[in-house]
Amino acid sequence: MDSLDAMFVVHRLWQGVADDALARVRGMAASTLAGPIGEPLLARMPALQIIANFGVGYDNIVIAAAVARGIVVTNTGGVLDAEVADLTIGLMLATLRRIPAAERFLRDGQWEHGAFPLSPSLRGRRVGIVGLGGIGKEIAHRLTGFAVEIAWHGRHPQPDVPWPRYDSAEALAQACDVLIVIVPGGPSTRHMIDARVLAALGPQGVLINVSRGSVVDEDALIAALQAGTILAAGLDVYAHEPHVPPALLACDNAVLLPHIASGSEVTRRAMGQLMIDNLAAWFKTGRALTPVPETS
Ligand code: NAP
Ligand code: 8YV
């Protein structure tokens, strides 16, 4: 905010902005936590040229509405890939080895009375990645150091990738026993991970979701965790953040994080800088640095 204030006249939408001021706004800095940014808001901002999003995902923006108005949308891909991949690996291990439960066990003084129960393991598992983009590839590269088999699903083949591709999330789930989900949110991936995919993952299967809550059918996931259709889940994202359903909170076989995958100081600063650089470049040169494909 300090950097934006130094460069622009900034109106803070959450404090209320008069219609005549809104009508003169030419650039928007947005967060993936704010939304949906669609026609009702854009219609009040006829001078808007660019929306710079703080986040690589931009499902908070109704992209067709922005395209229809000729508005450029930018995101912050790349600068967060390594951070999100690191957290994903941590969440996967925490879920399999039950690290949060083990720590609670120690702090509760239970170790005095006996050892923590043996946990499931990553050893011998095959890990499937749904969405082999910038972050998915960083996850896959980290996994090569863990000596596990890797496979993936995406809509398009990637000839340079050494890992086998499956045609659907369900086929990938059938072939794997850890499923890591890292596709964009939005209508095309809504409930892509449903009861069928979870059944295919199987009773020893572990789901790790760091993408968007909308990608997983949350009710089906809760039912699968309760029934033992899958073994466990590690989640960073939810259908209605920051609300997490009580039934999910009650699942001992779930490790639940509050959407923190990119949430280190250094990475959030890099994301903020790229968002600001996009606004600065646009108003200086008429070109954005990292426009999303729909508006590039
Ligand atoms: P990216 O580089 O654009 O990669 C997305 C990948 O998903 C692509 O390889 C794409 O391949 C695949 N994909 C897209 N739609 C698909 C579909 N319908 N079915 C199957 N595969 C599909 O994006 P990224 O930087 O890796 O980020 C991915 C997402 O992670 C973001 O959009 C965001 O929602 C989420 N994210 C979450 C956090 C967090 O804090 N938890 C942080 C960063 C990102 P094809 O086009 O070939 O299908
Ligand atoms: C952030 C994210 O939590 O980049 C994304 O798509 O979900 C995360 O990096 C988010 O952008 C914070 O607003």
Short mmCIF file of C-alpha atoms and ligand atoms in Angstrom, two decimals:
data_model
loop_
_atom_site.label_atom_id
_atom_site.label_comp_id
_atom_site.label_asym_id
_atom_site.label_seq_id
_atom_site.Cartn_x
_atom_site.Cartn_y
_atom_site.Cartn_z
CA MET A 1 0.00 0.00 0.00
CA ASP A 2 2.89 2.40 0.79
CA SER A 3 4.39 1.83 -2.67
CA LEU A 4 1.02 2.31 -4.37
CA ASP A 5 0.39 5.51 -2.38
CA ALA A 6 3.77 6.86 -3.48
CA MET A 7 3.02 6.28 -7.16
CA PHE A 8 -0.73 6.78 -7.60
CA VAL A 9 -3.81 8.47 -6.18
CA VAL A 10 -5.25 5.43 -4.39
CA HIS A 11 -8.92 4.93 -3.51
CA ARG A 12 -9.56 2.09 -1.07
CA LEU A 13 -12.68 0.32 -2.24
CA TRP A 14 -13.31 -1.24 1.16
CA GLN A 15 -13.58 2.23 2.71
CA GLY A 16 -16.27 3.25 0.21
CA VAL A 17 -15.56 5.31 -2.92
CA ALA A 18 -17.98 7.86 -4.42
CA ASP A 19 -19.31 7.01 -7.89
CA ASP A 20 -17.68 10.03 -9.57
CA ALA A 21 -14.26 9.06 -8.17
CA LEU A 22 -14.80 5.42 -9.16
CA ALA A 23 -15.66 6.53 -12.70
CA ARG A 24 -12.20 8.14 -13.04
CA VAL A 25 -10.19 5.13 -11.77
CA ARG A 26 -7.84 3.77 -14.46
CA GLY A 27 -6.06 0.96 -12.64
CA MET A 28 -7.07 -1.61 -10.03
CA ALA A 29 -4.92 -3.58 -7.59
CA ALA A 30 -6.88 -6.65 -6.53
CA SER A 31 -6.39 -9.63 -4.26
CA THR A 32 -7.48 -13.19 -4.89
CA LEU A 33 -9.22 -12.81 -1.52
CA ALA A 34 -11.53 -10.14 -3.03
CA GLY A 35 -14.23 -11.02 -5.45
CA PRO A 36 -16.02 -11.60 -7.56
CA ILE A 37 -14.84 -8.66 -9.64
CA GLY A 38 -17.39 -8.69 -12.45
CA GLU A 39 -19.71 -6.56 -14.52
CA PRO A 40 -21.58 -4.85 -11.63
CA LEU A 41 -18.32 -3.31 -10.37
CA LEU A 42 -16.70 -2.84 -13.78
CA ALA A 43 -19.78 -0.99 -15.07
CA ARG A 44 -19.12 1.63 -12.38
CA MET A 45 -15.50 1.99 -13.59
CA PRO A 46 -15.73 2.92 -17.30
CA ALA A 47 -12.18 4.35 -17.38
CA LEU A 48 -10.58 1.16 -16.01
CA GLN A 49 -7.71 -0.11 -18.19
CA ILE A 50 -5.93 -2.69 -16.03
CA ILE A 51 -6.59 -5.03 -13.11
CA ALA A 52 -3.34 -6.16 -11.46
CA ASN A 53 -4.07 -9.21 -9.34
CA PHE A 54 -2.10 -10.12 -6.21
CA GLY A 55 -1.93 -13.86 -6.82
CA VAL A 56 -1.38 -16.22 -9.73
CA GLY A 57 -4.96 -17.49 -9.58
CA TYR A 58 -7.47 -14.99 -10.96
CA ASP A 59 -10.75 -16.85 -10.52
CA ASN A 60 -11.78 -13.87 -8.34
CA ILE A 61 -12.14 -11.91 -11.59
CA VAL A 62 -14.92 -12.63 -14.10
CA ILE A 63 -12.46 -12.75 -16.94
CA ALA A 64 -15.08 -12.60 -19.72
CA ALA A 65 -16.37 -9.32 -18.27
CA ALA A 66 -12.84 -7.85 -18.26
CA VAL A 67 -12.18 -9.09 -21.81
CA ALA A 68 -15.47 -7.64 -23.04
CA ARG A 69 -14.41 -4.24 -21.72
CA GLY A 70 -10.87 -4.49 -23.15
CA ILE A 71 -9.35 -4.46 -19.66
CA VAL A 72 -5.92 -6.05 -19.25
CA VAL A 73 -5.62 -8.46 -16.30
CA THR A 74 -2.23 -9.38 -14.83
CA ASN A 75 -1.26 -12.01 -12.25
CA THR A 76 1.82 -12.93 -10.23
CA GLY A 77 2.86 -16.33 -11.59
CA GLY A 78 6.44 -17.53 -11.29
CA VAL A 79 7.57 -15.57 -8.24
CA LEU A 80 5.59 -17.86 -5.90
CA ASP A 81 6.12 -21.25 -7.58
CA ALA A 82 8.96 -22.46 -5.35
CA GLU A 83 7.30 -21.27 -2.13
CA VAL A 84 4.01 -22.96 -2.93
CA ALA A 85 5.79 -26.17 -3.97
CA ASP A 86 7.78 -26.20 -0.70
CA LEU A 87 4.58 -25.86 1.33
CA THR A 88 2.87 -28.58 -0.72
CA ILE A 89 5.64 -31.05 0.07
CA GLY A 90 5.43 -30.05 3.73
CA LEU A 91 1.66 -30.53 3.77
CA MET A 92 1.97 -33.92 2.06
CA LEU A 93 4.50 -35.17 4.63
CA ALA A 94 2.52 -33.65 7.52
CA THR A 95 -0.58 -35.51 6.34
CA LEU A 96 1.11 -38.85 5.75
CA ARG A 97 3.29 -38.88 8.87
CA ARG A 98 0.61 -37.16 10.98
CA ILE A 99 3.05 -34.47 12.15
CA PRO A 100 0.48 -32.02 13.61
CA ALA A 101 -1.21 -34.82 15.60
CA ALA A 102 2.17 -36.04 16.86
CA GLU A 103 3.04 -32.56 18.09
CA ARG A 104 -0.32 -32.19 19.84
CA PHE A 105 0.30 -35.61 21.43
CA LEU A 106 3.62 -34.43 22.88
CA ARG A 107 2.30 -31.05 24.09
CA ASP A 108 -0.69 -32.77 25.72
CA GLY A 109 1.74 -34.83 27.82
CA GLN A 110 0.60 -38.11 26.28
CA TRP A 111 4.14 -39.27 25.45
CA GLU A 112 4.66 -39.93 29.19
CA HIS A 113 2.06 -42.69 28.83
CA GLY A 114 3.24 -44.38 25.65
CA ALA A 115 4.52 -43.94 22.11
CA PHE A 116 2.64 -42.10 19.35
CA PRO A 117 0.91 -44.62 17.02
CA LEU A 118 2.74 -45.65 13.86
CA SER A 119 1.75 -43.59 10.83
CA PRO A 120 1.27 -44.16 7.10
CA SER A 121 4.32 -43.48 4.92
CA LEU A 122 5.40 -41.90 1.65
CA ARG A 123 7.61 -44.92 1.00
CA GLY A 124 6.51 -47.01 -1.97
CA ARG A 125 3.82 -44.58 -3.05
CA ARG A 126 3.02 -43.22 -6.49
CA VAL A 127 2.24 -39.52 -6.53
CA GLY A 128 -0.10 -37.97 -9.12
CA ILE A 129 -0.15 -34.24 -9.86
CA VAL A 130 -3.34 -32.72 -11.28
CA GLY A 131 -2.13 -29.59 -13.11
CA LEU A 132 1.48 -29.70 -14.26
CA GLY A 133 1.98 -25.94 -14.69
CA GLY A 134 4.52 -23.64 -13.09
CA ILE A 135 3.84 -24.84 -9.55
CA GLY A 136 3.06 -28.45 -10.51
CA LYS A 137 6.48 -28.79 -12.14
CA GLU A 138 8.23 -27.36 -9.07
CA ILE A 139 6.38 -29.94 -6.97
CA ALA A 140 7.38 -32.74 -9.36
CA HIS A 141 11.05 -31.70 -9.29
CA ARG A 142 11.04 -31.74 -5.50
CA LEU A 143 9.37 -35.17 -5.51
CA THR A 144 12.20 -36.64 -7.61
CA GLY A 145 14.38 -36.23 -4.50
CA PHE A 146 11.97 -38.43 -2.53
CA ALA A 147 12.43 -41.50 -4.76
CA VAL A 148 8.73 -41.93 -5.53
CA GLU A 149 7.01 -42.59 -8.84
CA ILE A 150 5.42 -39.50 -10.38
CA ALA A 151 2.52 -39.17 -12.85
CA TRP A 152 0.29 -36.26 -13.86
CA HIS A 153 -2.88 -35.06 -15.54
CA GLY A 154 -3.42 -31.93 -17.61
CA ARG A 155 -5.51 -31.25 -20.71
CA HIS A 156 -2.53 -30.97 -23.06
CA PRO A 157 0.45 -33.34 -23.53
CA GLN A 158 3.85 -31.87 -22.62
CA PRO A 159 6.44 -33.70 -24.75
CA ASP A 160 9.44 -32.47 -22.71
CA VAL A 161 8.10 -33.87 -19.44
CA PRO A 162 9.58 -37.25 -18.33
CA TRP A 163 6.58 -38.38 -16.25
CA PRO A 164 3.57 -40.30 -17.67
CA ARG A 165 0.39 -38.33 -18.38
CA TYR A 166 -3.13 -39.61 -17.73
CA ASP A 167 -6.19 -38.42 -19.69
CA SER A 168 -8.36 -37.64 -16.67
CA ALA A 169 -8.12 -36.93 -12.96
CA GLU A 170 -10.03 -40.17 -12.35
CA ALA A 171 -7.56 -42.26 -14.36
CA LEU A 172 -4.66 -40.60 -12.55
CA ALA A 173 -6.29 -41.23 -9.16
CA GLN A 174 -6.75 -44.89 -10.11
CA ALA A 175 -3.03 -45.19 -10.84
CA CYS A 176 -1.77 -43.28 -7.76
CA ASP A 177 -2.14 -43.28 -4.00
CA VAL A 178 -1.26 -39.61 -3.39
CA LEU A 179 -3.10 -37.02 -5.49
CA ILE A 180 -1.80 -33.42 -5.43
CA VAL A 181 -4.19 -30.88 -6.95
CA ILE A 182 -2.73 -27.63 -8.33
CA VAL A 183 -4.97 -26.49 -11.22
CA PRO A 184 -6.60 -23.03 -11.49
CA GLY A 185 -10.05 -22.50 -9.98
CA GLY A 186 -13.11 -21.34 -11.91
CA PRO A 187 -15.95 -23.00 -13.83
CA SER A 188 -13.77 -25.36 -15.92
CA THR A 189 -12.31 -27.12 -12.86
CA ARG A 190 -15.29 -26.87 -10.48
CA HIS A 191 -15.70 -30.15 -8.56
CA MET A 192 -13.13 -31.84 -10.81
CA ILE A 193 -12.21 -33.90 -7.74
CA ASP A 194 -15.56 -35.51 -6.95
CA ALA A 195 -16.80 -38.70 -5.30
CA ARG A 196 -15.73 -40.81 -8.32
CA VAL A 197 -12.17 -39.50 -8.26
CA LEU A 198 -11.96 -40.02 -4.50
CA ALA A 199 -13.26 -43.59 -4.87
CA ALA A 200 -10.61 -44.17 -7.55
CA LEU A 201 -7.90 -42.89 -5.18
CA GLY A 202 -8.95 -45.63 -2.79
CA PRO A 203 -8.78 -46.47 0.92
CA GLN A 204 -5.02 -45.94 1.14
CA GLY A 205 -5.24 -42.75 -0.93
CA VAL A 206 -4.23 -39.27 0.23
CA LEU A 207 -5.57 -36.05 -1.32
CA ILE A 208 -3.52 -32.83 -1.12
CA ASN A 209 -5.33 -29.70 -2.35
CA VAL A 210 -3.39 -26.44 -2.71
CA SER A 211 -5.32 -25.15 -5.74
CA ARG A 212 -8.77 -23.71 -4.96
CA GLY A 213 -11.56 -25.02 -2.75
CA SER A 214 -13.91 -24.97 -5.74
CA VAL A 215 -11.89 -27.72 -7.46
CA VAL A 216 -12.86 -30.32 -4.84
CA ASP A 217 -16.45 -31.32 -4.01
CA GLU A 218 -16.07 -30.53 -0.31
CA ASP A 219 -19.16 -32.51 0.76
CA ALA A 220 -17.92 -35.56 -1.14
CA LEU A 221 -14.49 -35.17 0.45
CA ILE A 222 -15.93 -34.99 3.97
CA ALA A 223 -18.01 -38.10 3.27
CA ALA A 224 -14.93 -39.92 1.94
CA LEU A 225 -12.83 -38.96 4.98
CA GLN A 226 -15.61 -40.03 7.36
CA ALA A 227 -16.25 -43.35 5.59
CA GLY A 228 -12.59 -44.23 4.99
CA THR A 229 -13.09 -44.17 1.22
CA ILE A 230 -9.73 -42.37 1.27
CA LEU A 231 -7.10 -42.46 4.01
CA ALA A 232 -6.43 -38.75 4.60
CA ALA A 233 -6.38 -35.25 3.15
CA GLY A 234 -4.13 -32.22 3.45
CA LEU A 235 -5.88 -28.98 2.52
CA ASP A 236 -4.76 -25.36 2.14
CA VAL A 237 -7.92 -24.13 0.40
CA TYR A 238 -11.70 -24.42 0.98
CA ALA A 239 -14.96 -23.84 -0.82
CA HIS A 240 -16.04 -20.82 1.28
CA GLU A 241 -12.92 -19.31 2.85
CA PRO A 242 -12.34 -18.47 5.63
CA HIS A 243 -15.22 -20.75 6.65
CA VAL A 244 -14.20 -24.37 7.17
CA PRO A 245 -17.14 -26.76 7.70
CA PRO A 246 -17.36 -28.17 11.26
CA ALA A 247 -17.58 -31.67 9.79
CA LEU A 248 -14.19 -31.17 8.18
CA LEU A 249 -12.71 -29.75 11.39
CA ALA A 250 -13.90 -32.93 13.11
CA CYS A 251 -11.96 -35.20 10.72
CA ASP A 252 -8.82 -36.47 12.50
CA ASN A 253 -7.52 -37.71 9.17
CA ALA A 254 -7.29 -34.19 7.69
CA VAL A 255 -4.48 -31.64 8.06
CA LEU A 256 -5.99 -28.19 7.57
CA LEU A 257 -4.02 -25.02 6.75
CA PRO A 258 -5.47 -21.48 6.34
CA HIS A 259 -4.49 -20.77 2.69
CA ILE A 260 -0.82 -20.08 3.46
CA ALA A 261 1.02 -21.73 0.56
CA SER A 262 2.54 -18.48 -0.73
CA GLY A 263 2.38 -16.83 2.68
CA SER A 264 6.01 -16.11 3.54
CA GLU A 265 7.21 -12.52 3.92
CA VAL A 266 9.69 -12.78 1.05
CA THR A 267 7.22 -14.31 -1.41
CA ARG A 268 4.28 -12.05 -0.60
CA ARG A 269 6.66 -9.08 -1.02
CA ALA A 270 7.74 -10.40 -4.45
CA MET A 271 4.09 -10.87 -5.44
CA GLY A 272 3.24 -7.34 -4.30
CA GLN A 273 6.20 -5.91 -6.20
CA LEU A 274 5.19 -7.70 -9.41
CA MET A 275 1.63 -6.43 -9.04
CA ILE A 276 2.93 -2.85 -8.65
CA ASP A 277 5.45 -3.27 -11.48
CA ASN A 278 2.60 -4.31 -13.77
CA LEU A 279 0.65 -1.14 -12.95
CA ALA A 280 3.75 1.03 -13.32
CA ALA A 281 4.73 -0.55 -16.66
CA TRP A 282 1.22 -0.21 -18.03
CA PHE A 283 0.92 3.49 -17.27
CA LYS A 284 4.50 4.20 -18.42
CA THR A 285 4.73 2.06 -21.59
CA GLY A 286 1.21 0.86 -22.38
CA ARG A 287 2.35 -2.75 -21.92
CA ALA A 288 1.80 -4.99 -18.90
CA LEU A 289 4.59 -7.34 -17.76
CA THR A 290 2.60 -10.49 -16.97
CA PRO A 291 -0.86 -10.37 -18.58
CA VAL A 292 -3.01 -13.50 -18.23
CA PRO A 293 -3.44 -15.45 -21.51
CA GLU A 294 -7.05 -14.28 -22.05
CA THR A 295 -5.96 -10.63 -22.16
CA SER A 296 -2.36 -10.81 -23.40
P1 NAP B 1 -0.27 -22.52 -14.33
O1 NAP B 1 1.20 -22.39 -14.51
O2 NAP B 1 -1.17 -21.75 -15.21
O3 NAP B 1 -0.61 -24.07 -14.43
C1 NAP B 1 -1.91 -24.55 -14.37
C2 NAP B 1 -1.90 -25.98 -14.92
O4 NAP B 1 -3.20 -26.52 -14.75
C3 NAP B 1 -1.54 -26.05 -16.40
O5 NAP B 1 -0.52 -26.97 -16.58
C4 NAP B 1 -2.84 -26.49 -17.07
O6 NAP B 1 -2.52 -27.40 -18.12
C5 NAP B 1 -3.58 -27.19 -15.94
N1 NAP B 1 -5.02 -27.09 -16.10
C6 NAP B 1 -5.75 -25.97 -16.27
N2 NAP B 1 -7.05 -26.26 -16.40
C7 NAP B 1 -7.15 -27.60 -16.31
C8 NAP B 1 -8.23 -28.51 -16.37
N3 NAP B 1 -9.49 -28.10 -16.58
N4 NAP B 1 -7.96 -29.83 -16.25
C9 NAP B 1 -6.70 -30.25 -16.06
N5 NAP B 1 -5.64 -29.44 -15.98
C10 NAP B 1 -5.86 -28.13 -16.10
O7 NAP B 1 -0.68 -22.13 -12.84
P2 NAP B 1 0.17 -22.27 -11.50
O8 NAP B 1 1.01 -21.06 -11.32
O9 NAP B 1 0.83 -23.59 -11.47
O10 NAP B 1 -1.01 -22.19 -10.41
C11 NAP B 1 -2.07 -23.09 -10.43
C12 NAP B 1 -3.14 -22.67 -9.43
O11 NAP B 1 -2.70 -22.91 -8.10
C13 NAP B 1 -3.51 -21.18 -9.43
O12 NAP B 1 -4.39 -20.85 -10.49
C14 NAP B 1 -4.14 -21.01 -8.06
O13 NAP B 1 -5.53 -21.27 -8.13
C15 NAP B 1 -3.46 -22.09 -7.21
N6 NAP B 1 -2.55 -21.49 -6.22
C16 NAP B 1 -2.83 -21.63 -4.89
C17 NAP B 1 -1.99 -21.06 -3.95
C18 NAP B 1 -2.25 -21.19 -2.48
O14 NAP B 1 -1.89 -20.30 -1.74
N7 NAP B 1 -2.85 -22.28 -2.03
C19 NAP B 1 -0.86 -20.35 -4.36
C20 NAP B 1 -0.60 -20.23 -5.71
C21 NAP B 1 -1.45 -20.82 -6.64
P3 NAP B 1 -3.49 -27.62 -19.37
O15 NAP B 1 -3.86 -26.24 -19.88
O16 NAP B 1 -2.68 -28.42 -20.33
O17 NAP B 1 -4.67 -28.36 -18.85
C1 8YV B 2 -2.39 -16.15 -2.16
C2 8YV B 2 -2.98 -17.68 -4.17
O1 8YV B 2 -2.87 -16.74 -1.01
O2 8YV B 2 -1.57 -16.89 -5.88
C3 8YV B 2 -2.64 -17.42 -5.61
O3 8YV B 2 -3.45 -17.77 -6.47
O4 8YV B 2 -3.97 -18.28 -3.89
C4 8YV B 2 -2.05 -17.27 -3.10
O5 8YV B 2 -0.80 -17.00 -3.59
C5 8YV B 2 -3.32 -15.10 -2.59
O6 8YV B 2 -2.99 -14.58 -3.80
C6 8YV B 2 -3.42 -13.98 -1.56
O7 8YV B 2 -4.32 -13.05 -1.98
#
